[in-house]
Amino acid sequence: MKSIAVFASGTGSNFQAILDAIASGQLQAHLALLVSDKPSCKAVERAVANGIEVFTFNAKDYDGKESYENAILHELQKRQVDCVVLAGYMRIVGSVLLSHFHQRIINLHPSLLPSFPGAHGIEDAYKYGVKVFGITIHYVDEGVDTGSIIDQFAFHIEEGETVEEVECRIHALEHQYYPATIHRVLNGE
């Protein structure tokens, strides 16, 4: 069974969806570690409550990205992690992790890339007036949301739908399709 680490910086709703998919057997993987740059975030609470090991860090305590990524890499290697899954991790992954996990770091983005990359994909797409929203699951490379696309899932916006309602629909897609896509990637599909 493949071993994964999840990186998260926020509420951990996608982390929880991954935990639930593992518990139900939909995702056959060992969740070895949660990595977070926000020690007091909800994702960390969820991990602790579920007995998942946690590595947290404060970037300011390190001598730059390379330094904290080496600390993360040490934790990943110690647990023989096969694949890294980003689930609301709000830092750009750097060369240390990319070189050791080439094509083995997966990200979830709340827009249909290549449109609306970056931290505010939903809001940017909504302000632009798009009629089709969705999510993109992709490999991570050196750019911001520029890696090879693994899969995308979409829906048409309803007339008068608020950005908050769109965001809820995006999260529903994420929770449904991210664990299933991770499973496919881990199994070489």
N, CA, C and O atoms as a DFTB+ gen file, in Angstrom:
756 C
 N C O
     1  1       0.841      -1.177       0.000
     2  2       0.000       0.000       0.000
     3  2       0.888       1.242       0.000
     4  3       1.864       1.319       0.746
     5  1       0.541       2.207      -0.840
     6  2       1.323       3.443      -0.950
     7  2       1.084       4.331       0.269
     8  3       0.009       4.337       0.868
     9  1       2.116       5.067       0.602
    10  2       2.078       5.967       1.743
    11  2       2.022       7.401       1.244
    12  3       2.800       7.789       0.373
    13  1       1.088       8.204       1.802
    14  2       0.957       9.595       1.388
    15  2       1.138      10.533       2.575
    16  3       0.930      10.161       3.730
    17  1       1.529      11.751       2.254
    18  2       1.531      12.849       3.217
    19  2       0.633      13.923       2.646
    20  3       0.679      14.210       1.449
    21  1      -0.182      14.515       3.495
    22  2      -1.050      15.616       3.090
    23  2      -0.487      16.898       3.671
    24  3      -0.130      16.958       4.848
    25  1      -0.409      17.933       2.827
    26  2       0.019      19.264       3.262
    27  2      -1.228      20.145       3.295
    28  3      -1.969      20.205       2.314
    29  1      -1.465      20.830       4.417
    30  2      -2.641      21.687       4.550
    31  2      -2.318      22.898       5.413
    32  3      -1.455      22.846       6.289
    33  1      -3.033      23.997       5.143
    34  2      -2.830      25.234       5.893
    35  2      -4.106      25.785       6.506
    36  3      -4.072      26.826       7.163
    37  1      -5.232      25.108       6.306
    38  2      -6.499      25.719       6.708
    39  2      -7.429      24.794       7.463
    40  3      -7.026      24.104       8.400
    41  1      -8.686      24.793       7.037
    42  2      -9.724      24.065       7.765
    43  2      -9.593      22.548       7.654
    44  3     -10.058      21.814       8.526
    45  1      -8.970      22.092       6.598
    46  2      -8.756      20.656       6.453
    47  2      -9.968      19.887       5.964
    48  3     -10.078      18.690       6.228
    49  1     -10.885      20.543       5.256
    50  2     -12.057      19.806       4.767
    51  2     -11.655      18.767       3.717
    52  3     -12.236      17.683       3.671
    53  1     -10.680      19.082       2.885
    54  2     -10.207      18.079       1.918
    55  2      -9.369      17.005       2.608
    56  3      -9.393      15.844       2.201
    57  1      -8.635      17.384       3.643
    58  2      -7.927      16.402       4.457
    59  2      -8.931      15.414       5.048
    60  3      -8.703      14.205       5.032
    61  1     -10.046      15.936       5.569
    62  2     -11.078      15.074       6.138
    63  2     -11.681      14.172       5.067
    64  3     -11.949      13.000       5.329
    65  1     -11.897      14.702       3.863
    66  2     -12.434      13.882       2.775
    67  2     -11.477      12.739       2.431
    68  3     -11.910      11.629       2.121
    69  1     -10.174      13.020       2.488
    70  2      -9.170      11.978       2.237
    71  2      -9.203      10.940       3.354
    72  3      -9.165       9.740       3.082
    73  1      -9.273      11.389       4.609
    74  2      -9.387      10.460       5.748
    75  2     -10.621       9.567       5.592
    76  3     -10.550       8.354       5.786
    77  1     -11.746      10.184       5.240
    78  2     -12.990       9.433       5.090
    79  2     -12.889       8.412       3.955
    80  3     -13.389       7.292       4.071
    81  1     -12.240       8.808       2.859
    82  2     -12.090       7.893       1.718
    83  2     -11.186       6.709       2.072
    84  3     -11.415       5.591       1.612
    85  1     -10.174       6.956       2.880
    86  2      -9.317       5.852       3.342
    87  2     -10.109       4.926       4.255
    88  3     -10.038       3.704       4.121
    89  1     -10.874       5.514       5.194
    90  2     -11.660       4.712       6.131
    91  2     -12.695       3.849       5.415
    92  3     -12.967       2.725       5.838
    93  1     -13.272       4.373       4.331
    94  2     -14.308       3.633       3.593
    95  2     -13.723       2.639       2.594
    96  3     -14.450       1.804       2.055
    97  1     -12.418       2.721       2.343
    98  2     -11.794       1.837       1.364
    99  2     -11.794       2.387      -0.050
   100  3     -11.256       1.751      -0.957
   101  1     -12.394       3.565      -0.260
   102  2     -12.388       4.185      -1.589
   103  2     -10.970       4.553      -2.005
   104  3     -10.606       4.428      -3.174
   105  1     -10.178       5.003      -1.049
   106  2      -8.777       5.368      -1.293
   107  2      -7.912       4.395      -0.509
   108  3      -7.904       4.400       0.722
   109  1      -7.192       3.571      -1.233
   110  2      -6.331       2.592      -0.579
   111  2      -4.935       3.180      -0.474
   112  3      -4.131       3.102      -1.402
   113  1      -4.671       3.775       0.693
   114  2      -3.382       4.415       0.958
   115  2      -3.193       4.486       2.458
   116  3      -4.146       4.426       3.234
   117  1      -1.939       4.614       2.842
   118  2      -1.608       4.851       4.252
   119  2      -1.307       6.337       4.401
   120  3      -0.378       6.845       3.773
   121  1      -2.083       7.039       5.226
   122  2      -1.848       8.459       5.463
   123  2      -0.800       8.563       6.571
   124  3      -1.109       8.440       7.756
   125  1       0.441       8.793       6.156
   126  2       1.567       8.736       7.089
   127  2       1.778      10.023       7.870
   128  3       2.304       9.992       8.982
   129  1       1.366      11.178       7.289
   130  2       1.747      12.437       7.908
   131  2       0.904      13.585       7.370
   132  3       0.564      13.628       6.188
   133  1       0.574      14.514       8.263
   134  2       0.031      15.811       7.864
   135  2       1.136      16.824       8.092
   136  3       1.724      16.870       9.172
   137  1       1.423      17.640       7.084
   138  2       2.410      18.717       7.182
   139  2       1.639      20.033       7.109
   140  3       0.794      20.223       6.234
   141  1       1.944      20.945       8.046
   142  2       1.255      22.232       8.041
   143  2       2.185      23.355       8.463
   144  3       3.015      23.209       9.361
   145  1       2.015      24.486       7.780
   146  2       2.750      25.698       8.142
   147  2       1.931      26.566       9.104
   148  3       2.334      27.681       9.435
   149  1       0.802      26.060       9.543
   150  2      -0.074      26.759      10.492
   151  2      -0.363      25.807      11.654
   152  3      -1.355      25.078      11.626
   153  1       0.496      25.811      12.673
   154  2       0.367      24.837      13.773
   155  2      -0.989      24.807      14.468
   156  3      -1.365      23.779      15.031
   157  1      -1.730      25.911      14.441
   158  2      -3.020      25.916      15.138
   159  2      -4.219      25.822      14.196
   160  3      -5.343      26.117      14.601
   161  1      -3.995      25.416      12.951
   162  2      -5.112      25.340      12.005
   163  2      -5.991      24.116      12.278
   164  3      -5.579      23.170      12.950
   165  1      -7.190      24.161      11.748
   166  2      -8.180      23.097      11.933
   167  2      -7.703      21.760      11.355
   168  3      -8.035      20.705      11.894
   169  1      -6.930      21.793      10.270
   170  2      -6.413      20.549       9.689
   171  2      -5.548      19.795      10.698
   172  3      -5.619      18.569      10.784
   173  1      -4.737      20.521      11.454
   174  2      -3.897      19.898      12.486
   175  2      -4.785      19.270      13.559
   176  3      -4.527      18.150      13.999
   177  1      -5.822      19.980      13.978
   178  2      -6.763      19.438      14.965
   179  2      -7.387      18.143      14.451
   180  3      -7.503      17.164      15.188
   181  1      -7.784      18.149      13.187
   182  2      -8.392      16.943      12.598
   183  2      -7.401      15.776      12.605
   184  3      -7.768      14.646      12.927
   185  1      -6.156      16.053      12.251
   186  2      -5.141      14.989      12.222
   187  2      -4.930      14.401      13.614
   188  3      -4.924      13.182      13.787
   189  1      -4.758      15.266      14.592
   190  2      -4.533      14.810      15.968
   191  2      -5.726      13.983      16.443
   192  3      -5.549      12.929      17.055
   193  1      -6.937      14.458      16.163
   194  2      -8.151      13.743      16.581
   195  2      -8.262      12.369      15.937
   196  3      -8.917      11.478      16.477
   197  1      -7.621      12.194      14.780
   198  2      -7.683      10.912      14.058
   199  2      -6.412      10.080      14.192
   200  3      -6.252       9.074      13.501
   201  1      -5.510      10.494      15.076
   202  2      -4.291       9.722      15.321
   203  2      -3.276       9.769      14.196
   204  3      -2.451       8.865      14.067
   205  1      -3.328      10.807      13.385
   206  2      -2.373      10.958      12.281
   207  2      -1.196      11.785      12.776
   208  3      -1.382      12.811      13.430
   209  1       0.009      11.337      12.466
   210  2       1.198      12.098      12.849
   211  2       1.213      13.444      12.145
   212  3       0.750      13.572      11.012
   213  1       1.754      14.449      12.835
   214  2       1.746      15.816      12.337
   215  2       3.156      16.395      12.418
   216  3       3.871      16.199      13.400
   217  1       3.538      17.112      11.364
   218  2       4.748      17.929      11.391
   219  2       4.325      19.348      11.054
   220  3       3.844      19.617       9.953
   221  1       4.506      20.254      12.006
   222  2       4.191      21.656      11.761
   223  2       5.476      22.468      11.804
   224  3       6.464      22.082      12.429
   225  1       5.429      23.603      11.120
   226  2       6.595      24.480      11.111
   227  2       6.147      25.915      10.938
   228  3       5.069      26.191      10.411
   229  1       6.979      26.806      11.382
   230  2       6.793      28.235      11.148
   231  2       7.940      28.655      10.247
   232  3       9.101      28.583      10.648
   233  1       7.628      29.092       9.041
   234  2       8.664      29.430       8.055
   235  2       9.660      30.449       8.587
   236  3      10.827      30.435       8.196
   237  1       9.215      31.329       9.473
   238  2      10.098      32.364      10.029
   239  2      11.189      31.793      10.926
   240  3      12.187      32.460      11.201
   241  1      10.996      30.551      11.382
   242  2      11.998      29.904      12.232
   243  2      13.138      29.277      11.430
   244  3      14.080      28.730      12.004
   245  1      13.050      29.359      10.112
   246  2      14.049      28.740       9.241
   247  2      14.772      29.796       8.428
   248  3      14.327      30.937       8.304
   249  1      15.890      29.382       7.885
   250  2      16.730      30.245       7.059
   251  2      16.282      30.202       5.602
   252  3      17.117      30.041       4.711
   253  1      14.998      30.342       5.341
   254  2      14.487      30.333       3.973
   255  2      13.802      29.034       3.598
   256  3      13.792      28.068       4.361
   257  1      13.226      29.033       2.395
   258  2      12.444      27.900       1.881
   259  2      13.250      26.604       1.837
   260  3      12.757      25.549       2.236
   261  1      14.485      26.682       1.354
   262  2      15.299      25.475       1.251
   263  2      15.478      24.815       2.617
   264  3      15.448      23.590       2.733
   265  1      15.662      25.629       3.632
   266  2      15.871      25.118       4.988
   267  2      14.632      24.391       5.514
   268  3      14.742      23.265       5.999
   269  1      13.451      25.021       5.425
   270  2      12.274      24.331       5.958
   271  2      11.853      23.171       5.067
   272  3      11.294      22.191       5.558
   273  1      12.113      23.264       3.763
   274  2      11.786      22.118       2.915
   275  2      12.697      20.933       3.201
   276  3      12.260      19.788       3.086
   277  1      13.948      21.176       3.571
   278  2      14.822      20.074       3.984
   279  2      14.303      19.414       5.252
   280  3      14.393      18.194       5.393
   281  1      13.760      20.203       6.179
   282  2      13.169      19.638       7.393
   283  2      11.945      18.793       7.043
   284  3      11.758      17.708       7.594
   285  1      11.116      19.288       6.133
   286  2       9.942      18.528       5.681
   287  2      10.390      17.250       4.988
   288  3       9.856      16.175       5.258
   289  1      11.369      17.365       4.095
   290  2      11.876      16.202       3.366
   291  2      12.360      15.122       4.328
   292  3      12.094      13.939       4.116
   293  1      13.058      15.515       5.371
   294  2      13.524      14.561       6.380
   295  2      12.337      13.788       6.975
   296  3      12.398      12.568       7.127
   297  1      11.266      14.503       7.306
   298  2      10.079      13.860       7.886
   299  2       9.415      12.918       6.878
   300  3       8.959      11.835       7.247
   301  1       9.360      13.326       5.618
   302  2       8.754      12.490       4.575
   303  2       9.573      11.221       4.346
   304  3       9.019      10.128       4.233
   305  1      10.886      11.374       4.278
   306  2      11.754      10.223       4.042
   307  2      11.739       9.268       5.235
   308  3      11.783       8.050       5.059
   309  1      11.679       9.815       6.435
   310  2      11.625       9.002       7.647
   311  2      10.413       8.067       7.612
   312  3      10.460       6.957       8.142
   313  1       9.335       8.527       6.986
   314  2       8.087       7.752       6.920
   315  2       7.896       7.053       5.572
   316  3       6.851       6.455       5.318
   317  1       8.905       7.132       4.719
   318  2       8.878       6.481       3.402
   319  2       7.629       6.852       2.594
   320  3       6.943       5.991       2.042
   321  1       7.360       8.153       2.544
   322  2       6.204       8.662       1.813
   323  2       6.434       8.511       0.311
   324  3       7.495       8.861      -0.208
   325  1       5.425       7.987      -0.374
   326  2       5.485       7.790      -1.822
   327  2       4.971       8.993      -2.600
   328  3       5.465       9.294      -3.687
   329  1       3.978       9.680      -2.042
   330  2       3.300      10.741      -2.773
   331  2       2.872      11.845      -1.803
   332  3       2.436      11.573      -0.685
   333  1       3.007      13.089      -2.252
   334  2       2.583      14.243      -1.464
   335  2       1.304      14.792      -2.073
   336  3       1.202      14.972      -3.287
   337  1       0.327      15.056      -1.208
   338  2      -0.974      15.553      -1.631
   339  2      -1.197      16.915      -0.985
   340  3      -1.245      17.025       0.240
   341  1      -1.331      17.955      -1.810
   342  2      -1.592      19.290      -1.297
   343  2      -3.099      19.469      -1.171
   344  3      -3.850      19.225      -2.115
   345  1      -3.528      19.900       0.014
   346  2      -4.959      20.073       0.273
   347  2      -5.155      21.394       1.013
   348  3      -5.389      21.428       2.222
   349  1      -5.052      22.478       0.249
   350  2      -5.175      23.786       0.869
   351  2      -3.882      24.259       1.511
   352  3      -3.903      25.033       2.468
   353  1      -2.767      23.797       0.988
   354  2      -1.444      24.241       1.447
   355  2      -1.129      25.520       0.680
   356  3      -1.075      25.516      -0.550
   357  1      -0.923      26.608       1.406
   358  2      -0.855      27.915       0.761
   359  2       0.571      28.424       0.525
   360  3       0.800      29.632       0.458
   361  1       1.511      27.512       0.402
   362  2       2.880      27.886       0.065
   363  2       3.257      27.271      -1.272
   364  3       2.788      26.187      -1.620
   365  1       4.099      27.962      -2.013
   366  2       4.608      27.418      -3.271
   367  2       5.684      26.395      -2.936
   368  3       6.618      26.687      -2.190
   369  1       5.550      25.203      -3.488
   370  2       6.522      24.139      -3.252
   371  2       7.791      24.460      -4.027
   372  3       7.739      24.828      -5.200
   373  1       8.941      24.316      -3.352
   374  2      10.224      24.674      -3.944
   375  2      11.018      23.492      -4.458
   376  3      10.546      22.355      -4.471
   377  1      12.219      23.784      -4.876
   378  2      13.070      22.814      -5.577
   379  2      13.467      21.607      -4.735
   380  3      13.642      20.515      -5.276
   381  1      13.614      21.781      -3.423
   382  2      14.014      20.642      -2.573
   383  2      12.977      19.527      -2.682
   384  3      13.323      18.377      -2.954
   385  1      11.722      19.864      -2.472
   386  2      10.670      18.844      -2.538
   387  2      10.380      18.406      -3.971
   388  3      10.150      17.224      -4.229
   389  1      10.393      19.355      -4.898
   390  2      10.120      19.003      -6.295
   391  2      11.152      18.025      -6.844
   392  3      10.800      17.116      -7.595
   393  1      12.405      18.197      -6.486
   394  2      13.438      17.298      -7.024
   395  2      13.335      15.893      -6.437
   396  3      13.671      14.920      -7.113
   397  1      12.881      15.771      -5.201
   398  2      12.762      14.455      -4.579
   399  2      11.425      13.766      -4.870
   400  3      11.318      12.544      -4.770
   401  1      10.419      14.548      -5.225
   402  2       9.088      13.990      -5.491
   403  2       8.591      14.401      -6.871
   404  3       7.434      14.789      -7.030
   405  1       9.459      14.315      -7.861
   406  2       9.101      14.676      -9.233
   407  2       7.902      13.858      -9.699
   408  3       7.924      12.628      -9.654
   409  1       6.843      14.559     -10.151
   410  2       5.595      13.946     -10.607
   411  2       4.945      13.092      -9.511
   412  3       4.180      12.172      -9.800
   413  1       5.261      13.410      -8.255
   414  2       4.637      12.706      -7.134
   415  2       4.093      13.698      -6.102
   416  3       3.894      13.347      -4.938
   417  1       3.854      14.937      -6.538
   418  2       3.179      15.935      -5.717
   419  2       1.937      16.359      -6.488
   420  3       2.026      16.818      -7.627
   421  1       0.779      16.199      -5.857
   422  2      -0.510      16.470      -6.489
   423  2      -1.158      17.662      -5.790
   424  3      -1.085      17.796      -4.569
   425  1      -1.789      18.521      -6.582
   426  2      -2.490      19.670      -6.029
   427  2      -3.923      19.706      -6.539
   428  3      -4.245      19.186      -7.607
   429  1      -4.762      20.334      -5.743
   430  2      -6.155      20.564      -6.075
   431  2      -6.354      22.064      -6.187
   432  3      -5.997      22.807      -5.273
   433  1      -6.921      22.516      -7.302
   434  2      -7.137      23.950      -7.497
   435  2      -8.607      24.208      -7.826
   436  3      -9.193      23.478      -8.626
   437  1      -9.225      25.257      -7.211
   438  2     -10.651      25.490      -7.392
   439  2     -11.025      26.334      -8.610
   440  3     -11.868      27.226      -8.518
   441  1     -10.399      26.051      -9.739
   442  2     -10.823      26.631     -11.016
   443  2     -10.405      25.673     -12.117
   444  3      -9.671      24.712     -11.886
   445  1     -10.886      25.955     -13.308
   446  2     -10.523      25.134     -14.454
   447  2      -9.253      25.730     -15.071
   448  3      -9.311      26.601     -15.939
   449  1      -8.116      25.237     -14.601
   450  2      -6.839      25.734     -15.106
   451  2      -6.729      25.445     -16.596
   452  3      -7.298      24.456     -17.060
   453  1      -6.031      26.256     -17.352
   454  2      -5.100      27.286     -16.899
   455  2      -5.732      28.615     -16.518
   456  3      -5.014      29.563     -16.199
   457  1      -7.055      28.709     -16.542
   458  2      -7.708      29.958     -16.151
   459  2      -7.742      30.103     -14.631
   460  3      -7.975      29.131     -13.913
   461  1      -7.513      31.294     -14.161
   462  2      -7.636      31.687     -12.763
   463  2      -6.752      30.894     -11.797
   464  3      -7.242      30.310     -10.830
   465  1      -5.440      30.881     -12.071
   466  2      -4.514      30.259     -11.123
   467  2      -4.354      31.148      -9.885
   468  3      -4.845      32.276      -9.852
   469  1      -3.670      30.631      -8.883
   470  2      -3.363      31.431      -7.698
   471  2      -4.352      31.232      -6.570
   472  3      -5.230      30.371      -6.625
   473  1      -4.186      32.052      -5.545
   474  2      -4.895      31.865      -4.273
   475  2      -6.377      32.206      -4.308
   476  3      -7.105      31.820      -3.393
   477  1      -6.855      32.917      -5.332
   478  2      -8.244      33.379      -5.324
   479  2      -9.006      32.928      -6.565
   480  3      -9.752      33.707      -7.158
   481  1      -8.818      31.679      -6.953
   482  2      -9.410      31.164      -8.182
   483  2     -10.916      31.311      -8.270
   484  3     -11.436      31.720      -9.308
   485  1     -11.627      30.986      -7.198
   486  2     -13.090      31.059      -7.227
   487  2     -13.544      32.503      -7.383
   488  3     -14.356      32.820      -8.252
   489  1     -13.014      33.369      -6.537
   490  2     -13.421      34.777      -6.575
   491  2     -13.067      35.424      -7.912
   492  3     -13.857      36.186      -8.469
   493  1     -11.871      35.114      -8.424
   494  2     -11.447      35.692      -9.702
   495  2     -12.369      35.254     -10.840
   496  3     -12.759      36.065     -11.680
   497  1     -12.711      33.973     -10.860
   498  2     -13.595      33.458     -11.909
   499  2     -14.990      34.065     -11.784
   500  3     -15.616      34.405     -12.788
   501  1     -15.468      34.199     -10.565
   502  2     -16.800      34.759     -10.336
   503  2     -16.859      36.220     -10.793
   504  3     -17.802      36.633     -11.467
   505  1     -15.835      36.992     -10.414
   506  2     -15.789      38.402     -10.814
   507  2     -15.698      38.540     -12.329
   508  3     -16.236      39.491     -12.896
   509  1     -15.033      37.617     -12.980
   510  2     -14.894      37.652     -14.430
   511  2     -16.224      37.343     -15.126
   512  3     -16.481      37.779     -16.248
   513  1     -17.058      36.573     -14.416
   514  2     -18.366      36.250     -14.974
   515  2     -18.447      34.927     -15.714
   516  3     -19.309      34.754     -16.576
   517  1     -17.561      33.990     -15.390
   518  2     -17.610      32.706     -16.091
   519  2     -18.921      31.987     -15.793
   520  3     -19.532      32.195     -14.745
   521  1     -19.333      31.158     -16.704
   522  2     -20.580      30.397     -16.566
   523  2     -20.316      28.945     -16.178
   524  3     -21.224      28.241     -15.737
   525  1     -19.069      28.500     -16.345
   526  2     -18.689      27.139     -15.996
   527  2     -17.565      27.213     -14.970
   528  3     -16.501      27.775     -15.231
   529  1     -17.818      26.640     -13.805
   530  2     -16.834      26.575     -12.732
   531  2     -16.372      25.133     -12.585
   532  3     -16.978      24.214     -13.135
   533  1     -15.295      24.951     -11.838
   534  2     -14.858      23.586     -11.604
   535  2     -13.571      23.522     -10.827
   536  3     -13.089      24.512     -10.279
   537  1     -13.030      22.322     -10.799
   538  2     -11.780      22.058     -10.095
   539  2     -10.792      21.405     -11.051
   540  3     -11.171      20.762     -12.030
   541  1      -9.526      21.589     -10.741
   542  2      -8.452      20.951     -11.492
   543  2      -7.555      20.223     -10.507
   544  3      -7.167      20.774      -9.478
   545  1      -7.234      18.993     -10.828
   546  2      -6.259      18.227     -10.063
   547  2      -5.051      18.079     -10.970
   548  3      -5.162      17.594     -12.097
   549  1      -3.888      18.504     -10.467
   550  2      -2.694      18.543     -11.323
   551  2      -1.431      18.210     -10.543
   552  3      -1.386      18.289      -9.315
   553  1      -0.403      17.833     -11.307
   554  2       0.915      17.654     -10.703
   555  2       1.510      19.028     -10.433
   556  3       1.200      20.001     -11.121
   557  1       2.356      19.091      -9.436
   558  2       2.980      20.354      -9.057
   559  2       4.335      20.469      -9.743
   560  3       5.126      19.526      -9.759
   561  1       4.582      21.645     -10.309
   562  2       5.889      21.960     -10.874
   563  2       6.369      23.285     -10.270
   564  3       5.854      23.720      -9.240
   565  1       7.346      23.919     -10.905
   566  2       7.952      25.136     -10.360
   567  2       7.024      26.343     -10.404
   568  3       7.237      27.305      -9.667
   569  1       6.012      26.314     -11.241
   570  2       5.127      27.466     -11.399
   571  2       3.958      27.452     -10.425
   572  3       3.826      26.546      -9.602
   573  1       3.120      28.463     -10.533
   574  2       1.908      28.549      -9.716
   575  2       0.757      27.946     -10.520
   576  3       0.253      28.557     -11.462
   577  1       0.351      26.738     -10.131
   578  2      -0.762      26.035     -10.790
   579  2      -0.514      25.813     -12.273
   580  3      -1.431      25.941     -13.084
   581  1       0.728      25.478     -12.632
   582  2       1.089      25.275     -14.044
   583  2       1.439      23.822     -14.381
   584  3       1.753      23.523     -15.533
   585  1       1.391      22.923     -13.408
   586  2       1.779      21.533     -13.656
   587  2       0.787      20.799     -14.542
   588  3      -0.329      21.266     -14.768
   589  1       1.205      19.655     -15.036
   590  2       0.379      18.832     -15.918
   591  2      -0.952      18.495     -15.254
   592  3      -1.004      18.081     -14.096
   593  1      -2.016      18.682     -16.015
   594  2      -3.358      18.423     -15.498
   595  2      -3.632      16.920     -15.502
   596  3      -3.416      16.232     -16.499
   597  1      -4.112      16.435     -14.358
   598  2      -4.496      15.027     -14.217
   599  2      -5.960      14.861     -14.580
   600  3      -6.319      13.963     -15.342
   601  1      -6.819      15.743     -14.025
   602  2      -8.245      15.663     -14.322
   603  2      -8.933      16.976     -13.948
   604  3      -8.403      17.768     -13.168
   605  1     -10.109      17.191     -14.511
   606  2     -10.922      18.370     -14.213
   607  2     -12.377      17.951     -14.132
   608  3     -12.813      17.022     -14.813
   609  1     -13.127      18.658     -13.281
   610  2     -14.546      18.404     -13.107
   611  2     -15.245      19.754     -13.067
   612  3     -14.746      20.689     -12.441
   613  1     -16.396      19.870     -13.728
   614  2     -17.014      21.178     -13.902
   615  2     -18.527      21.133     -13.724
   616  3     -19.150      20.071     -13.736
   617  1     -19.102      22.340     -13.557
   618  2     -20.543      22.519     -13.498
   619  2     -20.888      23.910     -14.016
   620  3     -20.062      24.823     -13.977
   621  1     -22.102      24.058     -14.495
   622  2     -22.596      25.367     -14.935
   623  2     -23.160      26.114     -13.734
   624  3     -23.845      25.536     -12.890
   625  1     -22.866      27.391     -13.674
   626  2     -23.396      28.229     -12.608
   627  2     -24.876      28.479     -12.866
   628  3     -25.302      28.632     -14.011
   629  1     -25.641      28.519     -11.803
   630  2     -27.065      28.817     -11.894
   631  2     -27.262      30.337     -11.886
   632  3     -26.489      31.059     -11.256
   633  1     -28.269      30.813     -12.567
   634  2     -28.578      32.245     -12.591
   635  2     -28.811      32.747     -11.162
   636  3     -29.614      32.181     -10.419
   637  1     -28.108      33.804     -10.793
   638  2     -28.277      34.401      -9.473
   639  2     -27.508      33.723      -8.354
   640  3     -27.609      34.140      -7.200
   641  1     -26.747      32.693      -8.668
   642  2     -25.986      31.983      -7.641
   643  2     -24.899      32.895      -7.074
   644  3     -24.191      33.564      -7.827
   645  1     -24.770      32.922      -5.759
   646  2     -23.766      33.771      -5.111
   647  2     -22.407      33.093      -5.136
   648  3     -22.307      31.888      -5.368
   649  1     -21.370      33.871      -4.897
   650  2     -20.019      33.310      -4.849
   651  2     -19.913      32.293      -3.711
   652  3     -19.183      31.309      -3.829
   653  1     -20.631      32.521      -2.616
   654  2     -20.613      31.561      -1.500
   655  2     -21.255      30.237      -1.896
   656  3     -20.784      29.170      -1.501
   657  1     -22.331      30.306      -2.680
   658  2     -22.981      29.085      -3.154
   659  2     -22.086      28.341      -4.143
   660  3     -22.015      27.112      -4.124
   661  1     -21.413      29.086      -4.996
   662  2     -20.468      28.474      -5.938
   663  2     -19.343      27.790      -5.165
   664  3     -18.938      26.676      -5.497
   665  1     -18.844      28.465      -4.137
   666  2     -17.767      27.894      -3.324
   667  2     -18.212      26.584      -2.671
   668  3     -17.430      25.635      -2.617
   669  1     -19.430      26.512      -2.182
   670  2     -19.952      25.268      -1.601
   671  2     -19.994      24.151      -2.641
   672  3     -19.658      23.005      -2.340
   673  1     -20.402      24.481      -3.851
   674  2     -20.450      23.479      -4.920
   675  2     -19.037      23.025      -5.306
   676  3     -18.813      21.850      -5.596
   677  1     -18.089      23.971      -5.307
   678  2     -16.688      23.626      -5.581
   679  2     -16.189      22.632      -4.529
   680  3     -15.579      21.617      -4.864
   681  1     -16.453      22.934      -3.259
   682  2     -15.999      22.040      -2.183
   683  2     -16.622      20.653      -2.304
   684  3     -15.960      19.651      -2.034
   685  1     -17.872      20.587      -2.703
   686  2     -18.513      19.284      -2.894
   687  2     -17.801      18.481      -3.987
   688  3     -17.588      17.277      -3.842
   689  1     -17.436      19.157      -5.082
   690  2     -16.672      18.486      -6.146
   691  2     -15.322      18.005      -5.622
   692  3     -14.907      16.875      -5.877
   693  1     -14.645      18.887      -4.883
   694  2     -13.324      18.535      -4.341
   695  2     -13.412      17.283      -3.474
   696  3     -12.631      16.346      -3.639
   697  1     -14.370      17.277      -2.547
   698  2     -14.482      16.163      -1.602
   699  2     -14.854      14.859      -2.292
   700  3     -14.484      13.779      -1.832
   701  1     -15.585      14.960      -3.393
   702  2     -15.970      13.767      -4.135
   703  2     -14.833      13.235      -5.003
   704  3     -14.543      12.039      -4.997
   705  1     -14.190      14.140      -5.753
   706  2     -13.275      13.689      -6.794
   707  2     -11.795      13.662      -6.408
   708  3     -11.026      12.918      -7.018
   709  1     -11.377      14.437      -5.429
   710  2      -9.947      14.440      -5.090
   711  2      -9.491      13.081      -4.564
   712  3      -8.501      12.546      -5.063
   713  1     -10.178      12.501      -3.572
   714  2      -9.726      11.178      -3.107
   715  2      -9.733      10.122      -4.216
   716  3      -8.820       9.301      -4.294
   717  1     -10.751      10.140      -5.067
   718  2     -10.823       9.156      -6.158
   719  2      -9.666       9.338      -7.137
   720  3      -9.104       8.358      -7.627
   721  1      -9.315      10.574      -7.419
   722  2      -8.207      10.847      -8.346
   723  2      -6.875      10.459      -7.713
   724  3      -6.006       9.903      -8.385
   725  1      -6.714      10.747      -6.434
   726  2      -5.493      10.325      -5.725
   727  2      -5.355       8.808      -5.824
   728  3      -4.263       8.300      -6.081
   729  1      -6.450       8.088      -5.623
   730  2      -6.428       6.631      -5.715
   731  2      -5.954       6.181      -7.100
   732  3      -5.121       5.283      -7.223
   733  1      -6.502       6.820      -8.137
   734  2      -6.094       6.462      -9.504
   735  2      -4.622       6.731      -9.744
   736  3      -3.935       5.911     -10.353
   737  1      -4.123       7.876      -9.271
   738  2      -2.707       8.232      -9.453
   739  2      -1.819       7.220      -8.720
   740  3      -0.822       6.755      -9.273
   741  1      -2.172       6.885      -7.501
   742  2      -1.354       5.942      -6.728
   743  2      -1.303       4.564      -7.383
   744  3      -0.329       3.827      -7.223
   745  1      -2.351       4.224      -8.116
   746  2      -2.409       2.928      -8.777
   747  2      -1.962       2.991     -10.228
   748  3      -2.148       2.028     -10.972
   749  1      -1.379       4.104     -10.641
   750  2      -0.826       4.220     -11.980
   751  2      -1.862       4.294     -13.081
   752  3      -1.550       4.015     -14.239
   753  1      -3.077       4.661     -12.750
   754  2      -4.138       4.728     -13.765
   755  2      -4.094       6.048     -14.505
   756  3      -4.912       6.283     -15.395
